[in-house]
Short mmCIF file of N, CA and C in Angstrom, two decimals:
data_model
loop_
_atom_site.label_atom_id
_atom_site.label_comp_id
_atom_site.label_asym_id
_atom_site.label_seq_id
_atom_site.Cartn_x
_atom_site.Cartn_y
_atom_site.Cartn_z
N MET A 285 30.74 -35.13 3.79
CA MET A 285 30.69 -34.02 2.88
C MET A 285 31.77 -34.22 1.84
N ALA A 286 31.41 -34.16 0.59
CA ALA A 286 32.40 -34.29 -0.47
C ALA A 286 32.72 -32.91 -1.03
N VAL A 287 33.99 -32.60 -1.04
CA VAL A 287 34.47 -31.43 -1.75
C VAL A 287 34.96 -31.98 -3.07
N SER A 288 34.46 -31.46 -4.18
CA SER A 288 34.82 -32.02 -5.47
C SER A 288 35.45 -30.97 -6.37
N LYS A 289 36.27 -31.47 -7.29
CA LYS A 289 36.83 -30.61 -8.33
C LYS A 289 37.10 -31.47 -9.55
N ILE A 290 37.18 -30.81 -10.70
CA ILE A 290 37.47 -31.52 -11.95
C ILE A 290 38.64 -30.82 -12.63
N LEU A 291 39.55 -31.64 -13.14
CA LEU A 291 40.75 -31.13 -13.79
C LEU A 291 40.87 -31.72 -15.19
N ALA A 292 41.17 -30.90 -16.18
CA ALA A 292 41.43 -31.38 -17.53
C ALA A 292 42.88 -31.84 -17.58
N LYS A 293 43.12 -32.99 -18.19
CA LYS A 293 44.47 -33.56 -18.23
C LYS A 293 44.90 -33.80 -19.68
N SER A 294 46.04 -33.26 -20.04
CA SER A 294 46.62 -33.49 -21.37
C SER A 294 47.80 -34.45 -21.29
N MET A 295 48.05 -34.98 -20.11
CA MET A 295 49.16 -35.90 -19.89
C MET A 295 48.86 -37.27 -20.48
N ARG A 296 49.86 -38.14 -20.48
CA ARG A 296 49.65 -39.51 -20.94
C ARG A 296 48.62 -40.21 -20.06
N LEU A 297 47.72 -40.93 -20.69
CA LEU A 297 46.65 -41.61 -19.97
C LEU A 297 47.19 -42.62 -18.96
N ASP A 298 48.23 -43.35 -19.32
CA ASP A 298 48.74 -44.37 -18.40
C ASP A 298 49.27 -43.75 -17.11
N LYS A 299 49.85 -42.57 -17.18
CA LYS A 299 50.36 -41.91 -15.97
C LYS A 299 49.21 -41.54 -15.03
N LEU A 300 48.14 -40.98 -15.59
CA LEU A 300 46.98 -40.62 -14.77
C LEU A 300 46.35 -41.87 -14.16
N ILE A 301 46.15 -42.89 -14.95
CA ILE A 301 45.53 -44.13 -14.46
C ILE A 301 46.40 -44.78 -13.38
N ASN A 302 47.71 -44.79 -13.59
CA ASN A 302 48.61 -45.34 -12.57
C ASN A 302 48.51 -44.58 -11.26
N TYR A 303 48.36 -43.27 -11.33
CA TYR A 303 48.20 -42.48 -10.11
C TYR A 303 46.88 -42.82 -9.41
N VAL A 304 45.79 -42.86 -10.17
CA VAL A 304 44.47 -43.15 -9.61
C VAL A 304 44.45 -44.52 -8.95
N ALA A 305 45.10 -45.51 -9.57
CA ALA A 305 45.06 -46.89 -9.09
C ALA A 305 46.26 -47.27 -8.24
N ASN A 306 47.04 -46.32 -7.78
CA ASN A 306 48.25 -46.58 -7.00
C ASN A 306 47.96 -47.55 -5.85
N ALA A 307 48.63 -48.70 -5.87
CA ALA A 307 48.38 -49.76 -4.88
C ALA A 307 48.67 -49.31 -3.45
N ASP A 308 49.65 -48.43 -3.27
CA ASP A 308 49.99 -47.95 -1.93
C ASP A 308 48.89 -47.06 -1.33
N LYS A 309 48.07 -46.50 -2.19
CA LYS A 309 47.03 -45.57 -1.73
C LYS A 309 45.63 -46.19 -1.74
N THR A 310 45.47 -47.33 -2.40
CA THR A 310 44.14 -47.94 -2.60
C THR A 310 44.02 -49.32 -1.97
N GLU A 311 44.74 -49.53 -0.87
CA GLU A 311 44.73 -50.83 -0.20
C GLU A 311 44.99 -51.97 -1.18
N GLU A 312 46.17 -51.87 -1.83
CA GLU A 312 46.60 -52.88 -2.81
C GLU A 312 45.58 -53.07 -3.93
N GLN A 313 44.98 -51.98 -4.35
CA GLN A 313 44.02 -51.90 -5.45
C GLN A 313 42.69 -52.59 -5.15
N THR A 314 42.42 -52.88 -3.88
CA THR A 314 41.09 -53.41 -3.55
C THR A 314 40.04 -52.30 -3.66
N LEU A 315 40.49 -51.05 -3.67
CA LEU A 315 39.57 -49.91 -3.79
C LEU A 315 39.72 -49.26 -5.17
N VAL A 316 39.82 -50.09 -6.20
CA VAL A 316 39.90 -49.62 -7.59
C VAL A 316 38.83 -50.34 -8.39
N SER A 317 38.11 -49.58 -9.20
CA SER A 317 37.08 -50.14 -10.09
C SER A 317 37.20 -49.48 -11.45
N CYS A 318 36.70 -50.18 -12.45
CA CYS A 318 36.71 -49.65 -13.81
C CYS A 318 35.33 -49.82 -14.43
N ILE A 319 34.98 -48.90 -15.29
CA ILE A 319 33.73 -48.96 -16.04
C ILE A 319 34.10 -48.83 -17.52
N GLY A 320 33.70 -49.81 -18.31
CA GLY A 320 33.94 -49.77 -19.75
C GLY A 320 35.36 -50.12 -20.15
N CYS A 321 36.15 -50.59 -19.20
CA CYS A 321 37.54 -50.96 -19.49
C CYS A 321 38.05 -51.84 -18.36
N ASN A 322 39.23 -52.40 -18.54
CA ASN A 322 39.91 -53.17 -17.49
C ASN A 322 41.13 -52.38 -17.06
N LEU A 323 41.49 -52.48 -15.80
CA LEU A 323 42.60 -51.68 -15.30
C LEU A 323 43.88 -51.92 -16.09
N SER A 324 44.18 -53.16 -16.41
CA SER A 324 45.45 -53.47 -17.08
C SER A 324 45.52 -52.90 -18.50
N THR A 325 44.39 -52.63 -19.11
CA THR A 325 44.37 -52.12 -20.49
C THR A 325 43.61 -50.80 -20.62
N ALA A 326 43.32 -50.14 -19.52
CA ALA A 326 42.46 -48.93 -19.56
C ALA A 326 43.03 -47.84 -20.46
N ALA A 327 44.30 -47.54 -20.35
CA ALA A 327 44.89 -46.48 -21.17
C ALA A 327 44.80 -46.83 -22.65
N ARG A 328 45.11 -48.07 -22.98
CA ARG A 328 45.03 -48.52 -24.38
C ARG A 328 43.60 -48.47 -24.90
N THR A 329 42.64 -48.89 -24.06
CA THR A 329 41.23 -48.87 -24.45
C THR A 329 40.77 -47.44 -24.71
N MET A 330 41.15 -46.52 -23.82
CA MET A 330 40.76 -45.12 -24.00
C MET A 330 41.36 -44.54 -25.28
N LEU A 331 42.62 -44.87 -25.54
CA LEU A 331 43.27 -44.38 -26.76
C LEU A 331 42.59 -44.94 -28.01
N LYS A 332 42.22 -46.21 -27.98
CA LYS A 332 41.53 -46.82 -29.13
C LYS A 332 40.17 -46.16 -29.37
N THR A 333 39.49 -45.78 -28.29
CA THR A 333 38.21 -45.06 -28.45
C THR A 333 38.45 -43.74 -29.15
N LYS A 334 39.47 -43.02 -28.76
CA LYS A 334 39.80 -41.74 -29.39
C LYS A 334 40.11 -41.94 -30.88
N GLU A 335 40.89 -42.97 -31.18
CA GLU A 335 41.26 -43.24 -32.57
C GLU A 335 40.04 -43.65 -33.39
N ARG A 336 39.18 -44.47 -32.82
CA ARG A 336 37.98 -44.92 -33.53
C ARG A 336 37.10 -43.74 -33.94
N TRP A 337 37.03 -42.74 -33.07
CA TRP A 337 36.20 -41.56 -33.34
C TRP A 337 37.01 -40.42 -33.96
N ASN A 338 38.28 -40.67 -34.27
CA ASN A 338 39.14 -39.65 -34.86
C ASN A 338 39.13 -38.36 -34.02
N ASN A 339 39.33 -38.55 -32.73
CA ASN A 339 39.25 -37.44 -31.78
C ASN A 339 40.38 -37.59 -30.77
N THR A 340 41.63 -37.46 -31.25
CA THR A 340 42.78 -37.79 -30.43
C THR A 340 43.53 -36.59 -29.85
N ASP A 341 43.21 -35.37 -30.28
CA ASP A 341 43.99 -34.23 -29.82
C ASP A 341 43.39 -33.56 -28.59
N GLY A 342 44.13 -32.61 -28.05
CA GLY A 342 43.65 -31.82 -26.92
C GLY A 342 43.63 -32.58 -25.61
N VAL A 343 42.63 -32.29 -24.80
CA VAL A 343 42.48 -32.92 -23.48
C VAL A 343 42.31 -34.43 -23.67
N GLN A 344 43.13 -35.19 -22.95
CA GLN A 344 43.09 -36.64 -23.07
C GLN A 344 42.12 -37.29 -22.08
N ALA A 345 42.00 -36.69 -20.92
CA ALA A 345 41.14 -37.25 -19.87
C ALA A 345 40.75 -36.14 -18.91
N TYR A 346 39.79 -36.47 -18.07
CA TYR A 346 39.41 -35.59 -16.97
C TYR A 346 39.62 -36.34 -15.68
N HIS A 347 39.91 -35.59 -14.64
CA HIS A 347 40.23 -36.15 -13.34
C HIS A 347 39.34 -35.46 -12.31
N ILE A 348 38.41 -36.21 -11.76
CA ILE A 348 37.52 -35.69 -10.73
C ILE A 348 38.05 -36.19 -9.38
N ILE A 349 38.08 -35.29 -8.42
CA ILE A 349 38.51 -35.64 -7.07
C ILE A 349 37.36 -35.33 -6.12
N GLN A 350 36.97 -36.32 -5.33
CA GLN A 350 35.96 -36.15 -4.27
C GLN A 350 36.67 -36.38 -2.95
N SER A 351 36.75 -35.36 -2.12
CA SER A 351 37.38 -35.49 -0.81
C SER A 351 36.32 -35.44 0.27
N PHE A 352 36.40 -36.36 1.21
CA PHE A 352 35.41 -36.47 2.27
C PHE A 352 35.98 -35.99 3.60
N MET A 353 35.12 -35.48 4.45
CA MET A 353 35.53 -35.00 5.75
C MET A 353 36.09 -36.17 6.57
N PRO A 354 37.19 -35.94 7.31
CA PRO A 354 37.75 -37.02 8.12
C PRO A 354 36.72 -37.65 9.05
N ASP A 355 36.76 -38.95 9.15
CA ASP A 355 35.90 -39.73 10.06
C ASP A 355 34.42 -39.70 9.70
N GLU A 356 34.06 -39.21 8.50
CA GLU A 356 32.65 -39.19 8.13
C GLU A 356 32.26 -40.38 7.26
N ILE A 357 33.25 -41.08 6.68
CA ILE A 357 32.93 -42.13 5.72
C ILE A 357 34.01 -43.22 5.79
N THR A 358 33.60 -44.44 5.48
CA THR A 358 34.58 -45.54 5.41
C THR A 358 35.12 -45.61 3.98
N PRO A 359 36.27 -46.24 3.81
CA PRO A 359 36.81 -46.39 2.45
C PRO A 359 35.84 -47.14 1.52
N GLU A 360 35.18 -48.15 2.04
CA GLU A 360 34.26 -48.94 1.22
C GLU A 360 33.05 -48.12 0.77
N ILE A 361 32.50 -47.32 1.67
CA ILE A 361 31.35 -46.47 1.31
C ILE A 361 31.79 -45.38 0.34
N ALA A 362 32.96 -44.79 0.58
CA ALA A 362 33.48 -43.77 -0.34
C ALA A 362 33.64 -44.36 -1.74
N HIS A 363 34.16 -45.58 -1.80
CA HIS A 363 34.36 -46.22 -3.10
C HIS A 363 33.01 -46.52 -3.77
N GLU A 364 32.06 -46.98 -3.00
CA GLU A 364 30.72 -47.21 -3.55
C GLU A 364 30.13 -45.90 -4.07
N LEU A 365 30.30 -44.83 -3.33
CA LEU A 365 29.79 -43.53 -3.76
C LEU A 365 30.48 -43.10 -5.06
N GLY A 366 31.79 -43.29 -5.16
CA GLY A 366 32.51 -42.96 -6.38
C GLY A 366 32.01 -43.76 -7.58
N ASN A 367 31.74 -45.04 -7.36
CA ASN A 367 31.19 -45.88 -8.43
C ASN A 367 29.80 -45.42 -8.85
N ARG A 368 28.96 -45.13 -7.88
CA ARG A 368 27.61 -44.63 -8.20
C ARG A 368 27.70 -43.32 -8.97
N PHE A 369 28.60 -42.44 -8.54
CA PHE A 369 28.79 -41.16 -9.23
C PHE A 369 29.15 -41.42 -10.69
N ALA A 370 30.13 -42.29 -10.92
CA ALA A 370 30.59 -42.57 -12.29
C ALA A 370 29.48 -43.17 -13.14
N HIS A 371 28.71 -44.09 -12.58
CA HIS A 371 27.61 -44.69 -13.33
C HIS A 371 26.54 -43.67 -13.68
N GLU A 372 26.25 -42.76 -12.76
CA GLU A 372 25.19 -41.77 -13.00
C GLU A 372 25.65 -40.62 -13.88
N TYR A 373 26.84 -40.11 -13.65
CA TYR A 373 27.26 -38.89 -14.35
C TYR A 373 28.09 -39.17 -15.60
N LEU A 374 28.79 -40.28 -15.65
CA LEU A 374 29.74 -40.53 -16.73
C LEU A 374 29.32 -41.67 -17.64
N ASP A 375 28.03 -41.86 -17.79
CA ASP A 375 27.51 -42.92 -18.66
C ASP A 375 28.07 -42.74 -20.08
N GLY A 376 28.65 -43.81 -20.61
CA GLY A 376 29.21 -43.76 -21.96
C GLY A 376 30.70 -43.48 -22.01
N TYR A 377 31.31 -43.18 -20.87
CA TYR A 377 32.74 -42.91 -20.82
C TYR A 377 33.46 -44.07 -20.13
N GLU A 378 34.70 -44.32 -20.53
CA GLU A 378 35.54 -45.30 -19.85
C GLU A 378 36.12 -44.61 -18.62
N VAL A 379 36.01 -45.31 -17.48
CA VAL A 379 36.31 -44.68 -16.19
C VAL A 379 37.16 -45.60 -15.32
N VAL A 380 38.11 -45.00 -14.59
CA VAL A 380 38.86 -45.71 -13.55
C VAL A 380 38.65 -44.94 -12.26
N ILE A 381 38.20 -45.64 -11.22
CA ILE A 381 37.92 -45.04 -9.92
C ILE A 381 38.88 -45.64 -8.90
N GLY A 382 39.58 -44.79 -8.17
CA GLY A 382 40.46 -45.24 -7.10
C GLY A 382 40.14 -44.47 -5.83
N THR A 383 39.95 -45.18 -4.74
CA THR A 383 39.70 -44.54 -3.45
C THR A 383 41.00 -44.56 -2.66
N HIS A 384 41.52 -43.38 -2.39
CA HIS A 384 42.80 -43.25 -1.69
C HIS A 384 42.58 -43.10 -0.19
N VAL A 385 43.36 -43.86 0.56
CA VAL A 385 43.25 -43.85 2.02
C VAL A 385 44.56 -43.46 2.69
N ASP A 386 45.42 -42.78 1.95
CA ASP A 386 46.76 -42.44 2.45
C ASP A 386 46.82 -41.10 3.18
N LYS A 387 45.71 -40.40 3.29
CA LYS A 387 45.66 -39.11 3.98
C LYS A 387 44.63 -39.20 5.11
N GLU A 388 44.56 -38.14 5.91
CA GLU A 388 43.57 -38.09 7.00
C GLU A 388 42.15 -38.17 6.44
N HIS A 389 41.96 -37.60 5.26
CA HIS A 389 40.64 -37.63 4.63
C HIS A 389 40.65 -38.65 3.48
N ILE A 390 39.63 -39.46 3.43
CA ILE A 390 39.46 -40.42 2.34
C ILE A 390 39.02 -39.63 1.12
N HIS A 391 39.52 -40.03 -0.05
CA HIS A 391 39.16 -39.30 -1.25
C HIS A 391 39.16 -40.22 -2.47
N ASN A 392 38.25 -39.93 -3.39
CA ASN A 392 38.16 -40.67 -4.64
C ASN A 392 38.86 -39.90 -5.74
N HIS A 393 39.55 -40.64 -6.60
CA HIS A 393 40.09 -40.09 -7.83
C HIS A 393 39.35 -40.82 -8.95
N ILE A 394 38.74 -40.06 -9.82
CA ILE A 394 37.96 -40.63 -10.91
C ILE A 394 38.55 -40.09 -12.22
N ALA A 395 39.19 -40.96 -12.98
CA ALA A 395 39.76 -40.57 -14.27
C ALA A 395 38.85 -41.11 -15.36
N PHE A 396 38.50 -40.24 -16.31
CA PHE A 396 37.67 -40.73 -17.40
C PHE A 396 38.13 -40.17 -18.74
N ASN A 397 37.92 -40.99 -19.76
CA ASN A 397 38.31 -40.63 -21.12
C ASN A 397 37.58 -39.36 -21.52
N SER A 398 38.27 -38.46 -22.19
CA SER A 398 37.63 -37.22 -22.63
C SER A 398 36.66 -37.46 -23.79
N VAL A 399 36.74 -38.63 -24.42
CA VAL A 399 35.88 -38.95 -25.56
C VAL A 399 34.92 -40.07 -25.17
N SER A 400 33.64 -39.86 -25.43
CA SER A 400 32.62 -40.87 -25.13
C SER A 400 32.79 -42.08 -26.04
N ASP A 401 32.74 -43.25 -25.46
CA ASP A 401 32.82 -44.49 -26.22
C ASP A 401 31.57 -44.69 -27.08
N ILE A 402 30.46 -44.11 -26.67
CA ILE A 402 29.18 -44.31 -27.37
C ILE A 402 28.97 -43.29 -28.49
N THR A 403 29.23 -42.01 -28.21
CA THR A 403 28.93 -40.95 -29.18
C THR A 403 30.14 -40.40 -29.91
N GLY A 404 31.33 -40.59 -29.34
CA GLY A 404 32.54 -40.03 -29.92
C GLY A 404 32.73 -38.55 -29.62
N LYS A 405 31.81 -37.98 -28.86
CA LYS A 405 31.91 -36.56 -28.53
C LYS A 405 32.81 -36.35 -27.33
N LYS A 406 33.49 -35.20 -27.33
CA LYS A 406 34.37 -34.86 -26.22
C LYS A 406 33.57 -34.22 -25.09
N TYR A 407 33.95 -34.56 -23.88
CA TYR A 407 33.40 -33.92 -22.69
C TYR A 407 34.02 -32.53 -22.62
N HIS A 408 33.22 -31.53 -22.26
CA HIS A 408 33.73 -30.18 -22.08
C HIS A 408 33.40 -29.72 -20.67
N SER A 409 34.44 -29.37 -19.94
CA SER A 409 34.27 -28.91 -18.57
C SER A 409 34.08 -27.40 -18.57
N SER A 410 33.10 -26.95 -17.78
CA SER A 410 32.81 -25.53 -17.64
C SER A 410 32.24 -25.33 -16.24
N PRO A 411 32.16 -24.09 -15.78
CA PRO A 411 31.53 -23.87 -14.47
C PRO A 411 30.10 -24.43 -14.43
N GLU A 412 29.38 -24.31 -15.52
CA GLU A 412 28.01 -24.83 -15.55
C GLU A 412 27.99 -26.35 -15.43
N SER A 413 28.87 -27.03 -16.19
CA SER A 413 28.90 -28.50 -16.11
C SER A 413 29.37 -28.95 -14.73
N TYR A 414 30.22 -28.14 -14.09
CA TYR A 414 30.66 -28.48 -12.74
C TYR A 414 29.50 -28.38 -11.76
N TYR A 415 28.83 -27.22 -11.69
CA TYR A 415 27.79 -27.03 -10.69
C TYR A 415 26.53 -27.85 -10.97
N LYS A 416 26.14 -27.97 -12.25
CA LYS A 416 24.91 -28.70 -12.58
C LYS A 416 25.15 -30.19 -12.77
N GLY A 417 26.40 -30.59 -12.95
CA GLY A 417 26.70 -32.00 -13.19
C GLY A 417 27.51 -32.63 -12.08
N VAL A 418 28.79 -32.32 -12.04
CA VAL A 418 29.71 -32.93 -11.07
C VAL A 418 29.23 -32.66 -9.65
N ARG A 419 29.09 -31.42 -9.31
CA ARG A 419 28.73 -31.03 -7.94
C ARG A 419 27.32 -31.49 -7.58
N ALA A 420 26.36 -31.30 -8.49
CA ALA A 420 24.98 -31.70 -8.20
C ALA A 420 24.87 -33.21 -7.99
N THR A 421 25.54 -34.00 -8.81
CA THR A 421 25.49 -35.45 -8.67
C THR A 421 26.18 -35.89 -7.38
N SER A 422 27.33 -35.32 -7.10
CA SER A 422 28.06 -35.66 -5.88
C SER A 422 27.24 -35.29 -4.64
N ASP A 423 26.66 -34.10 -4.62
CA ASP A 423 25.85 -33.67 -3.48
C ASP A 423 24.63 -34.57 -3.29
N LYS A 424 23.98 -34.95 -4.39
CA LYS A 424 22.80 -35.82 -4.32
C LYS A 424 23.18 -37.16 -3.69
N LEU A 425 24.29 -37.72 -4.12
CA LEU A 425 24.73 -38.99 -3.57
C LEU A 425 25.14 -38.86 -2.11
N CYS A 426 25.80 -37.78 -1.76
CA CYS A 426 26.17 -37.56 -0.36
C CYS A 426 24.93 -37.53 0.52
N LYS A 427 23.88 -36.87 0.07
CA LYS A 427 22.63 -36.83 0.83
C LYS A 427 22.05 -38.23 0.97
N GLU A 428 22.06 -39.01 -0.12
CA GLU A 428 21.54 -40.38 -0.07
C GLU A 428 22.32 -41.24 0.93
N PHE A 429 23.61 -40.99 1.05
CA PHE A 429 24.47 -41.75 1.95
C PHE A 429 24.48 -41.15 3.36
N GLY A 430 23.69 -40.10 3.59
CA GLY A 430 23.61 -39.48 4.90
C GLY A 430 24.83 -38.63 5.25
N LEU A 431 25.54 -38.17 4.26
CA LEU A 431 26.72 -37.34 4.48
C LEU A 431 26.34 -35.86 4.39
N SER A 432 27.13 -35.03 5.02
CA SER A 432 26.89 -33.59 4.93
C SER A 432 27.33 -33.09 3.55
N ILE A 433 26.78 -31.95 3.15
CA ILE A 433 27.19 -31.31 1.91
C ILE A 433 27.58 -29.87 2.22
N ILE A 434 28.27 -29.24 1.29
CA ILE A 434 28.68 -27.85 1.47
C ILE A 434 27.45 -26.97 1.29
N MET A 435 27.28 -26.03 2.23
CA MET A 435 26.15 -25.12 2.14
C MET A 435 26.35 -24.15 0.99
N GLU A 436 25.25 -23.76 0.38
CA GLU A 436 25.28 -22.82 -0.73
C GLU A 436 25.14 -21.39 -0.21
N THR A 437 25.85 -20.48 -0.84
CA THR A 437 25.68 -19.06 -0.54
C THR A 437 25.66 -18.32 -1.87
N GLY A 438 24.53 -17.73 -2.20
CA GLY A 438 24.44 -16.95 -3.43
C GLY A 438 24.73 -17.73 -4.68
N GLY A 439 24.35 -19.02 -4.71
CA GLY A 439 24.51 -19.81 -5.92
C GLY A 439 25.86 -20.52 -6.03
N LYS A 440 26.79 -20.20 -5.16
CA LYS A 440 28.09 -20.87 -5.20
C LYS A 440 28.37 -21.49 -3.85
N GLY A 441 29.13 -22.56 -3.86
CA GLY A 441 29.48 -23.23 -2.61
C GLY A 441 30.56 -22.47 -1.86
N LEU A 442 30.68 -22.82 -0.61
CA LEU A 442 31.73 -22.24 0.22
C LEU A 442 33.05 -22.94 -0.07
N HIS A 443 34.14 -22.22 0.05
CA HIS A 443 35.44 -22.85 0.02
C HIS A 443 35.54 -23.72 1.27
N TYR A 444 36.31 -24.80 1.19
CA TYR A 444 36.40 -25.74 2.30
C TYR A 444 36.86 -25.03 3.58
N ALA A 445 37.85 -24.15 3.47
CA ALA A 445 38.36 -23.44 4.66
C ALA A 445 37.25 -22.60 5.29
N GLU A 446 36.44 -21.96 4.45
CA GLU A 446 35.34 -21.14 4.97
C GLU A 446 34.28 -22.03 5.64
N TRP A 447 34.00 -23.16 5.03
CA TRP A 447 33.03 -24.09 5.62
C TRP A 447 33.52 -24.56 6.99
N LYS A 448 34.82 -24.89 7.09
CA LYS A 448 35.38 -25.34 8.37
C LYS A 448 35.28 -24.24 9.43
N MET A 449 35.52 -22.99 9.03
CA MET A 449 35.42 -21.88 9.98
C MET A 449 33.99 -21.75 10.49
N ARG A 450 33.03 -21.86 9.58
CA ARG A 450 31.62 -21.76 10.00
C ARG A 450 31.25 -22.91 10.93
N GLN A 451 31.76 -24.12 10.63
CA GLN A 451 31.48 -25.27 11.49
C GLN A 451 32.03 -25.04 12.89
N ALA A 452 33.15 -24.34 12.98
CA ALA A 452 33.79 -24.06 14.27
C ALA A 452 33.21 -22.82 14.95
N GLY A 453 32.23 -22.16 14.29
CA GLY A 453 31.62 -20.98 14.87
C GLY A 453 32.46 -19.72 14.75
N ILE A 454 33.42 -19.72 13.84
CA ILE A 454 34.29 -18.57 13.63
C ILE A 454 33.69 -17.71 12.53
N LEU A 455 33.59 -16.42 12.76
CA LEU A 455 33.07 -15.48 11.77
C LEU A 455 34.00 -15.43 10.57
N THR A 456 33.44 -15.57 9.36
CA THR A 456 34.25 -15.55 8.16
C THR A 456 34.27 -14.14 7.57
N PHE A 457 35.24 -13.92 6.69
CA PHE A 457 35.37 -12.62 6.04
C PHE A 457 34.09 -12.28 5.27
N ARG A 458 33.53 -13.26 4.59
CA ARG A 458 32.30 -13.04 3.81
C ARG A 458 31.14 -12.61 4.72
N GLU A 459 31.06 -13.20 5.89
CA GLU A 459 29.97 -12.87 6.81
C GLU A 459 30.09 -11.44 7.36
N LEU A 460 31.29 -10.93 7.41
CA LEU A 460 31.48 -9.55 7.88
C LEU A 460 30.76 -8.54 6.99
N PHE A 461 30.61 -8.88 5.70
CA PHE A 461 30.04 -7.95 4.74
C PHE A 461 28.66 -8.35 4.24
N GLU A 462 28.05 -9.35 4.86
CA GLU A 462 26.70 -9.79 4.45
C GLU A 462 25.66 -8.88 5.07
#
């Protein structure tokens, strides 16, 4: 089961990319991939794309995090899923994918340029783009890989803590009032 979130980043691109590709967290960068750029020049490439399209201000990148349930996925499969996600959802954007294995749960960090290399348009994050794009693509891939997904309630997903309580058979606050 992937719990996903997207964060807008106005920080320097190299700092975000260095975090995503951290060798201590990605098995010496064996679990790092790039789309439309090379790791050693990713920040520079993204900046050049922004300059080419005259779109350099505001949000510099977006950071998607996919966290998987402990013991449900291997680092290699998680990384493959992150790559598939980026290819399907982020077509036209420069992307760096890092699969972190430093916690109990394996998780992907996906950093992508806020400006499309193909169209020059900025990505805009909204609840709609999250549920119909990020979440829908991640859930579809999780199903393809035989992973569990978060159950829907009234059009919105459960918070991870609530999902864990339901898995353990514990009555949640929401269920008290349903």
